[in-house]
Short mmCIF file of C-alpha atoms and ligand atoms in Angstrom, two decimals:
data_model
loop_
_atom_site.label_atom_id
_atom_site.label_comp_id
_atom_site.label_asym_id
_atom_site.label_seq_id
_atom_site.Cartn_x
_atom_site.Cartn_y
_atom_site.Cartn_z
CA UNK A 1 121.66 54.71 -22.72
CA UNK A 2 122.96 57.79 -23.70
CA UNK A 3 123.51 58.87 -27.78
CA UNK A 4 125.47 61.37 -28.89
CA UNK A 5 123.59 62.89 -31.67
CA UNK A 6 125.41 65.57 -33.84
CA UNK A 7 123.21 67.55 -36.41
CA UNK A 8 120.52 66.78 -34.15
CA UNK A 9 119.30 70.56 -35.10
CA UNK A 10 118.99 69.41 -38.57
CA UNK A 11 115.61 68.19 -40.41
CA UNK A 12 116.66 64.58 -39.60
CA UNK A 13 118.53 65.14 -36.48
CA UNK A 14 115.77 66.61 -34.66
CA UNK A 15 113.55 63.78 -35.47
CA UNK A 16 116.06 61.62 -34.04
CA UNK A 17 115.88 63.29 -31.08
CA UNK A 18 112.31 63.67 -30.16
CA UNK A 19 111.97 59.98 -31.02
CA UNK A 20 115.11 58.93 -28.78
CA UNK A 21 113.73 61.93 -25.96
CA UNK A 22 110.51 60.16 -25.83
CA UNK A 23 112.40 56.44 -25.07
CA UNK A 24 112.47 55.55 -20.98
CA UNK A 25 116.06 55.77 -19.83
CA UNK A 26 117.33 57.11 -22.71
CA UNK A 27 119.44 60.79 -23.11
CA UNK A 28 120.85 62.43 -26.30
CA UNK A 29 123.53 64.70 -26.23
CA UNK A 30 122.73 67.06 -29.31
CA UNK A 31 126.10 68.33 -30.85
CA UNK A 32 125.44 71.11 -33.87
CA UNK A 33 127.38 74.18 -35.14
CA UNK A 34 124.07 75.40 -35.83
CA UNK A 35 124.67 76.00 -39.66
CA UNK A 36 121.80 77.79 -41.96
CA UNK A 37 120.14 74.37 -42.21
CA UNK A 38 119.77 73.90 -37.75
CA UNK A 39 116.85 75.21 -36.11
CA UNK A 40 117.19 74.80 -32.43
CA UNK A 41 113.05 75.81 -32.49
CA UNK A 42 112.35 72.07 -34.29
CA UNK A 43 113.50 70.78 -30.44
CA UNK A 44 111.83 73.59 -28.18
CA UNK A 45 109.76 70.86 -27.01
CA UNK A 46 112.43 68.76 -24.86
CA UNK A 47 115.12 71.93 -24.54
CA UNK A 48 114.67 71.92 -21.08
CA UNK A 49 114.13 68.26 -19.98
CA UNK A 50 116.92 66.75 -17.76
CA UNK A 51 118.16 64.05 -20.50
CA UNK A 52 118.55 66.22 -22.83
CA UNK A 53 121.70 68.85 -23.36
CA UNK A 54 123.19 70.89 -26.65
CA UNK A 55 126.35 71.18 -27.33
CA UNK A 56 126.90 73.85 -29.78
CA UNK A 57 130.50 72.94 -31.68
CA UNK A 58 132.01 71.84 -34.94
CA UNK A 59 132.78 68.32 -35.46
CA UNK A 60 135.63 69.45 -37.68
CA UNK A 61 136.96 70.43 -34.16
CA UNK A 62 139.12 67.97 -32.31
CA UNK A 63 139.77 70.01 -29.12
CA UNK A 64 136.07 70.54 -28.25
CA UNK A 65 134.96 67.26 -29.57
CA UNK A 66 137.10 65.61 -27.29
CA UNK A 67 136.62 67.76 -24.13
CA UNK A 68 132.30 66.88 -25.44
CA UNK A 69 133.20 63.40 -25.60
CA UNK A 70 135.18 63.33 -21.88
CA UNK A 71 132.28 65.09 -20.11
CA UNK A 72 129.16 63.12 -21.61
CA UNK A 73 130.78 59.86 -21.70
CA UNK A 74 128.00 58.99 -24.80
CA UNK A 75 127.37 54.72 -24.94
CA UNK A 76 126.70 55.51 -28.83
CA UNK A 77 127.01 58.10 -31.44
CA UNK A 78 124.61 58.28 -34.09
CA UNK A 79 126.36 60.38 -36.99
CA UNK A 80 124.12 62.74 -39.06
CA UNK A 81 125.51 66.31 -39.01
CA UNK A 82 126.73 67.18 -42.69
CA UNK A 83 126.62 69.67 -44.93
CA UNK A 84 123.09 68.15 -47.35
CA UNK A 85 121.98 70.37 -49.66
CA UNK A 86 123.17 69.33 -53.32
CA UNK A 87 122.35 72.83 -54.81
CA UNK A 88 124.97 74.33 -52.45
CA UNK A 89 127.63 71.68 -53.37
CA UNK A 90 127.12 72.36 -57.06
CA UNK A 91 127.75 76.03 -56.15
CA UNK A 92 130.36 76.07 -53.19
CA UNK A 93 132.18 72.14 -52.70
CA UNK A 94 134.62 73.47 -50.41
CA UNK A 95 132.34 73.53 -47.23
CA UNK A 96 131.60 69.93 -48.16
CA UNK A 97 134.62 68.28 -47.94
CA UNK A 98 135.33 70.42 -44.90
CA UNK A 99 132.33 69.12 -42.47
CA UNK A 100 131.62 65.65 -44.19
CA UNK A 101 135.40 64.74 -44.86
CA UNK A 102 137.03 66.03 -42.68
CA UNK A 103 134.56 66.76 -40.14
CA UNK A 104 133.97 63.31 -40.28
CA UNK A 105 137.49 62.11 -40.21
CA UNK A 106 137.84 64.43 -37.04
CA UNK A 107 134.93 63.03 -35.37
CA UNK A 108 135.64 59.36 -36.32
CA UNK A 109 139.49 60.55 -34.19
CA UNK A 110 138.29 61.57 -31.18
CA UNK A 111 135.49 58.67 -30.87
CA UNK A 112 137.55 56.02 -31.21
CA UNK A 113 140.10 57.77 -29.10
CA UNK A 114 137.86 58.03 -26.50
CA UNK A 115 136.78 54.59 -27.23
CA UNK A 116 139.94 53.17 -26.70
CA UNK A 117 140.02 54.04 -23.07
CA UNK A 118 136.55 52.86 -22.34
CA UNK A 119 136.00 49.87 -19.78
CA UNK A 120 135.58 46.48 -21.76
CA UNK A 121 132.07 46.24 -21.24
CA UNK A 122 131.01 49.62 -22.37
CA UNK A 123 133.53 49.64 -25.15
CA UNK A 124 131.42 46.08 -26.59
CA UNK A 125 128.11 48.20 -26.28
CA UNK A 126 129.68 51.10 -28.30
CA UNK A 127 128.48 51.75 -31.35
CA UNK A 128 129.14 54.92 -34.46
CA UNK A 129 126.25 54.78 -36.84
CA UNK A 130 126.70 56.87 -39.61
CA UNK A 131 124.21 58.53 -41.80
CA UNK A 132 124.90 58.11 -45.36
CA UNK A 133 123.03 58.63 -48.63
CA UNK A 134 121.79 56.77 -51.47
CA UNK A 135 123.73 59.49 -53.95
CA UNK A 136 126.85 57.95 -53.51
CA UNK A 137 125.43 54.66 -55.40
CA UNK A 138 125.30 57.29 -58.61
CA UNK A 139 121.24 56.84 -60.14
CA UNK A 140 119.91 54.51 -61.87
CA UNK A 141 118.00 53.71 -65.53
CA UNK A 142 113.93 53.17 -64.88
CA UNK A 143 114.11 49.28 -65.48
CA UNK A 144 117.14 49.01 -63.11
CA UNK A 145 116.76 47.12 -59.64
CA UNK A 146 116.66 48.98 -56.53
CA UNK A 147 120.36 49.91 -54.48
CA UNK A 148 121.23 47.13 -52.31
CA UNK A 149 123.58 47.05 -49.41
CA UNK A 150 126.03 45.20 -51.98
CA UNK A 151 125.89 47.89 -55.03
CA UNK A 152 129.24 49.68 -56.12
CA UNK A 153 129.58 53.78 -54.84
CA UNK A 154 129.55 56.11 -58.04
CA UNK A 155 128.88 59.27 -56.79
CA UNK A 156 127.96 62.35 -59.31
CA UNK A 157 127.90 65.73 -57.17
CA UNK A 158 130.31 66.87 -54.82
CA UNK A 159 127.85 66.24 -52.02
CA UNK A 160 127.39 62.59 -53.05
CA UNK A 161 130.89 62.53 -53.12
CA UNK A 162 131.48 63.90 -50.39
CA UNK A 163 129.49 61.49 -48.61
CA UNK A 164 130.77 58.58 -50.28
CA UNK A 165 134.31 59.36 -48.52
CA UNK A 166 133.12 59.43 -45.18
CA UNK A 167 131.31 56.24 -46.20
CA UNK A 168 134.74 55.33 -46.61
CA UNK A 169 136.64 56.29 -44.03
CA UNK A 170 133.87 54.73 -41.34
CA UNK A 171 134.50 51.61 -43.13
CA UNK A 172 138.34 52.03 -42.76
CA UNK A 173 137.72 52.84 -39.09
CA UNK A 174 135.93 49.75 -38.97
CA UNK A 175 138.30 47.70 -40.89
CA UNK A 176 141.43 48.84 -39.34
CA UNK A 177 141.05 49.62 -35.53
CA UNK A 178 137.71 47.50 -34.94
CA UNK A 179 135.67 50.61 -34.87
CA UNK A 180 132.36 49.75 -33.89
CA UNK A 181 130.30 50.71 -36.61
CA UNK A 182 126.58 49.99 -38.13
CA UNK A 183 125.87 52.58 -40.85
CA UNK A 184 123.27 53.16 -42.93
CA UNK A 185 122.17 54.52 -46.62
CA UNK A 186 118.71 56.54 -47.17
CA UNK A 187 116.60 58.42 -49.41
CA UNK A 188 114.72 61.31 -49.19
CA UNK A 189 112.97 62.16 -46.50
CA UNK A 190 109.24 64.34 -46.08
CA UNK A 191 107.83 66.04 -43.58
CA UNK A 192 107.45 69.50 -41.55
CA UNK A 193 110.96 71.17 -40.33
CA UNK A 194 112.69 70.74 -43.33
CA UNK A 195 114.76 74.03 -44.56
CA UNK A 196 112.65 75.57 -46.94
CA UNK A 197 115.06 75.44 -49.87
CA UNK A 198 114.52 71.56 -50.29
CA UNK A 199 112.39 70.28 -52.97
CA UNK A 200 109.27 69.56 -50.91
CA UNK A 201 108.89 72.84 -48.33
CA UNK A 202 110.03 74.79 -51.26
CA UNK A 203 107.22 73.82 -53.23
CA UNK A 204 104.63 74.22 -50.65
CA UNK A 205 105.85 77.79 -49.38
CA UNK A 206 106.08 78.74 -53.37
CA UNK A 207 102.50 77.52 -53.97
CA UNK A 208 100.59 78.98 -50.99
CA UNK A 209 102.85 82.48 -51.51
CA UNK A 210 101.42 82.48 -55.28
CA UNK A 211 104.95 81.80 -56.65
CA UNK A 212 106.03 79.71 -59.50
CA UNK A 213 106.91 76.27 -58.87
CA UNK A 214 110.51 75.36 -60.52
CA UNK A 215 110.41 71.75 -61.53
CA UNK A 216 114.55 70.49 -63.17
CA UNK A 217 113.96 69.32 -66.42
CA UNK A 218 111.33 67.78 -67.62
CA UNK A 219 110.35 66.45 -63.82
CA UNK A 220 110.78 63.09 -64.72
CA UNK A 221 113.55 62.35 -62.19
CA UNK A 222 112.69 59.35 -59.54
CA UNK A 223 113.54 59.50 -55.75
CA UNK A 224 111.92 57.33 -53.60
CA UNK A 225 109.73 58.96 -50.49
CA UNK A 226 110.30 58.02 -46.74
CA UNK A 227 108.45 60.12 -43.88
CA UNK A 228 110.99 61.46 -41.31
CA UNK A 229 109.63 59.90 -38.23
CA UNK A 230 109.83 56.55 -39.94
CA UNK A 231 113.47 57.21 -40.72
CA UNK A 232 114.31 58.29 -37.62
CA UNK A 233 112.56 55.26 -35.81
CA UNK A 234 114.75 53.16 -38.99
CA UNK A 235 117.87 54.81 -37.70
CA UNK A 236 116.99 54.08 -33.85
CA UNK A 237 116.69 50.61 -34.40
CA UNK A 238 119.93 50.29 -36.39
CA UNK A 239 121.87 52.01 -33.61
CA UNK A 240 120.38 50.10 -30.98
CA UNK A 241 119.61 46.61 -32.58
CA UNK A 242 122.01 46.57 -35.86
CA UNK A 243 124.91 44.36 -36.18
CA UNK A 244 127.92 45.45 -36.25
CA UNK A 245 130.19 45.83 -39.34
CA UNK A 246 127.10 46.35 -41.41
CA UNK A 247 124.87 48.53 -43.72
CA UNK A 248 121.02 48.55 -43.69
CA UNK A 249 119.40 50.26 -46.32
CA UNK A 250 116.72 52.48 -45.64
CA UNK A 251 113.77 53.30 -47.93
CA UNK A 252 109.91 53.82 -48.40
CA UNK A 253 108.82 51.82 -51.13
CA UNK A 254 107.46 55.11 -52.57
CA UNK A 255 109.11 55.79 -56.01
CA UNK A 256 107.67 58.83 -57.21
CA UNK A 257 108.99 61.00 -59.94
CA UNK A 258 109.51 65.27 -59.47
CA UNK A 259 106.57 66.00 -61.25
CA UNK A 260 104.32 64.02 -60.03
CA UNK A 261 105.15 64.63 -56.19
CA UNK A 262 104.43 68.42 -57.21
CA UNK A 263 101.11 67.70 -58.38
CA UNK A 264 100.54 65.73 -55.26
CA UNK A 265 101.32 68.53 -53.25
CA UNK A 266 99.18 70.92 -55.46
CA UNK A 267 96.09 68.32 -55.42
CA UNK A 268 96.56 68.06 -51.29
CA UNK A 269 97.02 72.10 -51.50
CA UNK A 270 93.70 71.83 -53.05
CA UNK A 271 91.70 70.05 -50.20
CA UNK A 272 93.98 71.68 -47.64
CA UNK A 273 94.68 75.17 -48.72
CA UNK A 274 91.70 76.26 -50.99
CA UNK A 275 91.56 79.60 -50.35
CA UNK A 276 94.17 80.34 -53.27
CA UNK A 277 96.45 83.60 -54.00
CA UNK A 278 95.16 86.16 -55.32
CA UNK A 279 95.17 85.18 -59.69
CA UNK A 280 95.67 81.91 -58.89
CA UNK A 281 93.04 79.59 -59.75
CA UNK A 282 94.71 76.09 -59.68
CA UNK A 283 98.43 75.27 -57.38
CA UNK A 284 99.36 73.35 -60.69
CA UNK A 285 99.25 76.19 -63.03
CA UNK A 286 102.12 77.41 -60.66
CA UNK A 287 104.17 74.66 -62.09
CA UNK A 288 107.11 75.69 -64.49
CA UNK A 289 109.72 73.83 -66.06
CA UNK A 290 112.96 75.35 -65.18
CA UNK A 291 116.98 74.65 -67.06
CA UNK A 292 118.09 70.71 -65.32
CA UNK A 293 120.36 70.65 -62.74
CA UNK A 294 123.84 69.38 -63.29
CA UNK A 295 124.43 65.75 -63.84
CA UNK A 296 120.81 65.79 -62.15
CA UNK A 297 120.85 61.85 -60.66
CA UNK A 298 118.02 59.85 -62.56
CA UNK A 299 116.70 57.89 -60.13
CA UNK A 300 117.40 56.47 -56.87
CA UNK A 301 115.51 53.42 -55.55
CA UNK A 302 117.02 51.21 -52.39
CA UNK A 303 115.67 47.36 -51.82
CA UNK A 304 115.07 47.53 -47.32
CA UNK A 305 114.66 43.86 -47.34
CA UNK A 306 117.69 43.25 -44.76
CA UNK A 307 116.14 45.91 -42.52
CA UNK A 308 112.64 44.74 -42.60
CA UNK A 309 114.29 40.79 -42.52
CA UNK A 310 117.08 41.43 -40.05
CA UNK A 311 115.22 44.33 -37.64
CA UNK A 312 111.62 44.29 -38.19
CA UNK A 313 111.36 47.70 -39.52
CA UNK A 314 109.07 48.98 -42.38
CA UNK A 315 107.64 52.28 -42.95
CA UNK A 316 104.00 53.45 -41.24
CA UNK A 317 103.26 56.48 -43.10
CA UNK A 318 102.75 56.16 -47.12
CA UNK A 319 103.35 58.32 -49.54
CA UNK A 320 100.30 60.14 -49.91
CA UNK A 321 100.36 60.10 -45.96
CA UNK A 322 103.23 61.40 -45.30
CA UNK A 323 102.54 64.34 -47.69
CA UNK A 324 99.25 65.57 -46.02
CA UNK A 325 101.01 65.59 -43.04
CA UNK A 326 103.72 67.65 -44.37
CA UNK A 327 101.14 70.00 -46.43
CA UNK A 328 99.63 70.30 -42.98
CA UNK A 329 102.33 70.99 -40.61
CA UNK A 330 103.95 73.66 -43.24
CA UNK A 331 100.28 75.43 -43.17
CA UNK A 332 99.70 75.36 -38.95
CA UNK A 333 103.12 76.48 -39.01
CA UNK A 334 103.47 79.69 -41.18
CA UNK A 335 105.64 81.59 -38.75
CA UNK A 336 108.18 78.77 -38.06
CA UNK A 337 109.21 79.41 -42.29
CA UNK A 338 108.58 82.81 -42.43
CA UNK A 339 111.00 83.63 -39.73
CA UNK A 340 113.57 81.44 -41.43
CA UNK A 341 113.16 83.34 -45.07
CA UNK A 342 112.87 87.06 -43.58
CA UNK A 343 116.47 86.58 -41.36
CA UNK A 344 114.42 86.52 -38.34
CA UNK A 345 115.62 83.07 -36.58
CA UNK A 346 119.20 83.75 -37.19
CA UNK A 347 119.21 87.49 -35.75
CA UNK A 348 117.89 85.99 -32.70
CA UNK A 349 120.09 83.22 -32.19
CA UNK A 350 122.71 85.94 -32.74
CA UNK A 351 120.79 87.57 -29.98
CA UNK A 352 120.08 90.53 -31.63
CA UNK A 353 116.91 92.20 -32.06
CA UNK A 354 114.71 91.60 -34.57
CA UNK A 355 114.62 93.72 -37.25
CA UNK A 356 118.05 95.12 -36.25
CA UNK A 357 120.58 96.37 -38.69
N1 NAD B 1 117.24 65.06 -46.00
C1 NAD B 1 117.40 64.08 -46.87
O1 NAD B 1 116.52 63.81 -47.67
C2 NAD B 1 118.66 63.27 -46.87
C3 NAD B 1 118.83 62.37 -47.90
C4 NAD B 1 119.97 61.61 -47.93
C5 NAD B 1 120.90 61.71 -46.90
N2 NAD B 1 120.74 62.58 -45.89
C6 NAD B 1 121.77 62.62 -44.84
O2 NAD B 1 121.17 62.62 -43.53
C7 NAD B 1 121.91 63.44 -42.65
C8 NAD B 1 121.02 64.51 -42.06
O3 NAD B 1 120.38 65.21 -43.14
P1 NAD B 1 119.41 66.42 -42.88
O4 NAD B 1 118.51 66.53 -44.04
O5 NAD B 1 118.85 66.34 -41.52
O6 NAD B 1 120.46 67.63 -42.94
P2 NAD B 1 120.26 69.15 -42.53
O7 NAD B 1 121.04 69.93 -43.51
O8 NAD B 1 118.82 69.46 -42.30
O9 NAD B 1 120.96 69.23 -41.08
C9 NAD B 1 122.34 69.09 -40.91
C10 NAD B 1 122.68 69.54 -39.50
O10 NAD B 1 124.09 69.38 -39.32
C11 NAD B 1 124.62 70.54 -38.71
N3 NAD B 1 126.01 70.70 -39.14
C12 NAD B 1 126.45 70.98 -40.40
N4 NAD B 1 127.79 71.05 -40.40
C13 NAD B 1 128.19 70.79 -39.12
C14 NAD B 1 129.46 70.70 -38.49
N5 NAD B 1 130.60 70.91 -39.18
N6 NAD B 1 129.52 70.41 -37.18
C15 NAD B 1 128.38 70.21 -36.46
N7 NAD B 1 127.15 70.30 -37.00
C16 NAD B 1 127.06 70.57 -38.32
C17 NAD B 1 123.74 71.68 -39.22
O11 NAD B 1 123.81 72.82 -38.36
C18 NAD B 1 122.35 71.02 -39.25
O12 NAD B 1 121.70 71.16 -38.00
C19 NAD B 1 123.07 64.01 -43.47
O13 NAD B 1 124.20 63.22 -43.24
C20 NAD B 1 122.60 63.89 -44.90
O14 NAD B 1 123.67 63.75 -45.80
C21 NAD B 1 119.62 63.37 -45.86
#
């Protein structure tokens, strides 16, 4: 089988692809534009393996999409390249609605174009999973139930909403030409490889540097936990094994608010990291209280009882699990960051020196 993954450079996407790598008689053909949030590094390990090839290009763009799509021939596209950081959308929206609107609109053109000429027994097998979000359901009070595949979209940021209209036009692909499509919503994801302005690496790299640690509010905003390799492994099995037509929610049963998930990471910096920065003699003392974000989503929580019921999958890593993992990989892995704060990694994918001008 091969899968056509784009954003495979990304902190998900790269998961996706050492897990699908690692599968007998599978290959992945990683598409990316290699944005400030890829790291080609994340897949150094299967860079030069035969089932495995990068396509460096913008989904936005139809001519080399299609020219991508006529030479791999992909039996399935799993969709996860997007533009993901809600800070940035607050700030600059425009590059939103370019790569996950109409990006996605673009994409969604040329796969079912090249669809459409398939044989009748690989077009059956094809399948377009896209990766969505659990923003676009809006958030919810504390006494609430959970998202289900069934809730109503009301998207607050301009990422969420972004999202929530390629949601949308999958759906309409689906609807209206018989696109083949399982998609998906998640949650937030841990682990190692993830940019280091995101909630969880930022608060690691902040704490072990001696920096403060900027908490929204009053840190009592929910988001519910899931370890990367579990979603990618969730995602896998939706591609491969989901019906088509519908949405799986994916989720790790780990509701955790900010503040508390910082103090986890401080009390695992503790057993992990104890030689502390200079003046600093506890991680949490770091902690600071800094002005909310912008219609800041309360709390997101997503029921994965079709997914467990339907495909068998639940996650392996808790969590507190998934957390000293993280803590761990982010502290074997100092220069992996570093080069990624200090300009290094994208002078040299320019192919420039380092430390040139
Ligand atoms: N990380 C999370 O917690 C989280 C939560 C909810 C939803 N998601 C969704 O999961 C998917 C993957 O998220 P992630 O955290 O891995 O994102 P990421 O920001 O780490 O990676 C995105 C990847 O997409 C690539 N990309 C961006 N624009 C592109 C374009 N126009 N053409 C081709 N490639 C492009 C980037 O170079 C990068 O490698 C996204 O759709 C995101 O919305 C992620």
């Amino acid at each position: 089988m091969k899968l056509l993954v784009t954003g495979g450079a990304g902190f998900i996407g790269s998961a996706v692809v050492l897990d699908l790598i690692a599968r007998a008689g599978v290959s992945v053909v990683n598409v990316d534009k290699l944005t400030y949030a890829a790291n080609l590094r994340s897949l150094d390990a299967v860079a030069h393996l035969p089932n495995y090839a990068f396509e460096q290009a913008d989904i936005g763009d139809a001519a080399a999409m299609v020219d991508i799509f006529e030479r791999h021939t992909p039996d399935a596209v799993m969709h996860l390249a997007a533009e993901s950081h809600v800070d940035r959308s607050i700030d600059g929206p425009a590059a939103f609605v370019q790569t996950n609107i109409v990006g996605t609109s673009v994409l969604l053109d040329c796969a079912h174009r090249y669809w459409s000429g398939l044989d009748e027994e690989k077009r059956q097998g094809f399948r377009f999973l896209h990766i969505s979000t659990d923003e676009v359901f809006g958030d919810l009070d504390a006494d609430e139930p959970a998202f289900t595949e069934e809730t109503r979209y009301a998207p607050s940021s301009p990422d969420s909403a972004s999202k929530a209209s390629s949601d949308h036009l999958v759906r309409a692909w689906y609807r209206t030409y018989g696109f083949p499509r399982p998609d998906h919503q998640l949650l937030e994801q841990l682990r190692a490889t993830a940019f280091p302005g995101k909630l969880v690496p930022l608060m690691i790299i902040n704490a072990i540097s001696g920096k403060p640690l900027p908490v929204y509010g009053d840190g009592s905003n929910i988001r519910d936990w899931l370890y990367v390799e579990d979603h990618a492994r969730a995602l896998i099995n939706v591609v491969m094994r989901g019906r088509v037509g519908e949405t799986y929610m994916i989720g790790g049963k780990s509701e955790c608010r900010n503040i508390d998930l910082v103090r986890a990471i401080c009390a695992e910096l503790e057993v992990q990291a104890p030689q502390k920065p200079t003046g600093v003699a506890n991680y949490a003392d770091l902690i600071t209280f800094v002005t909310d974000r912008p219609g800041h989503d309360r709390r997101y929580a997503v029921d994965i009882a079709k997914i467990e019921r339907e495909l068998g999958w639940a996650p392996r890593d808790s969590l507190q699990s998934g957390l000293g993992k993280t803590v761990g990989w982010f502290l074997d892995n100092r220069q992996w960051w570093e080069d990624i704060l200090n300009g290094t990694y994208k002078l040299e994918r320019l192919g420039l020196a380092v430390g040139a001008k």
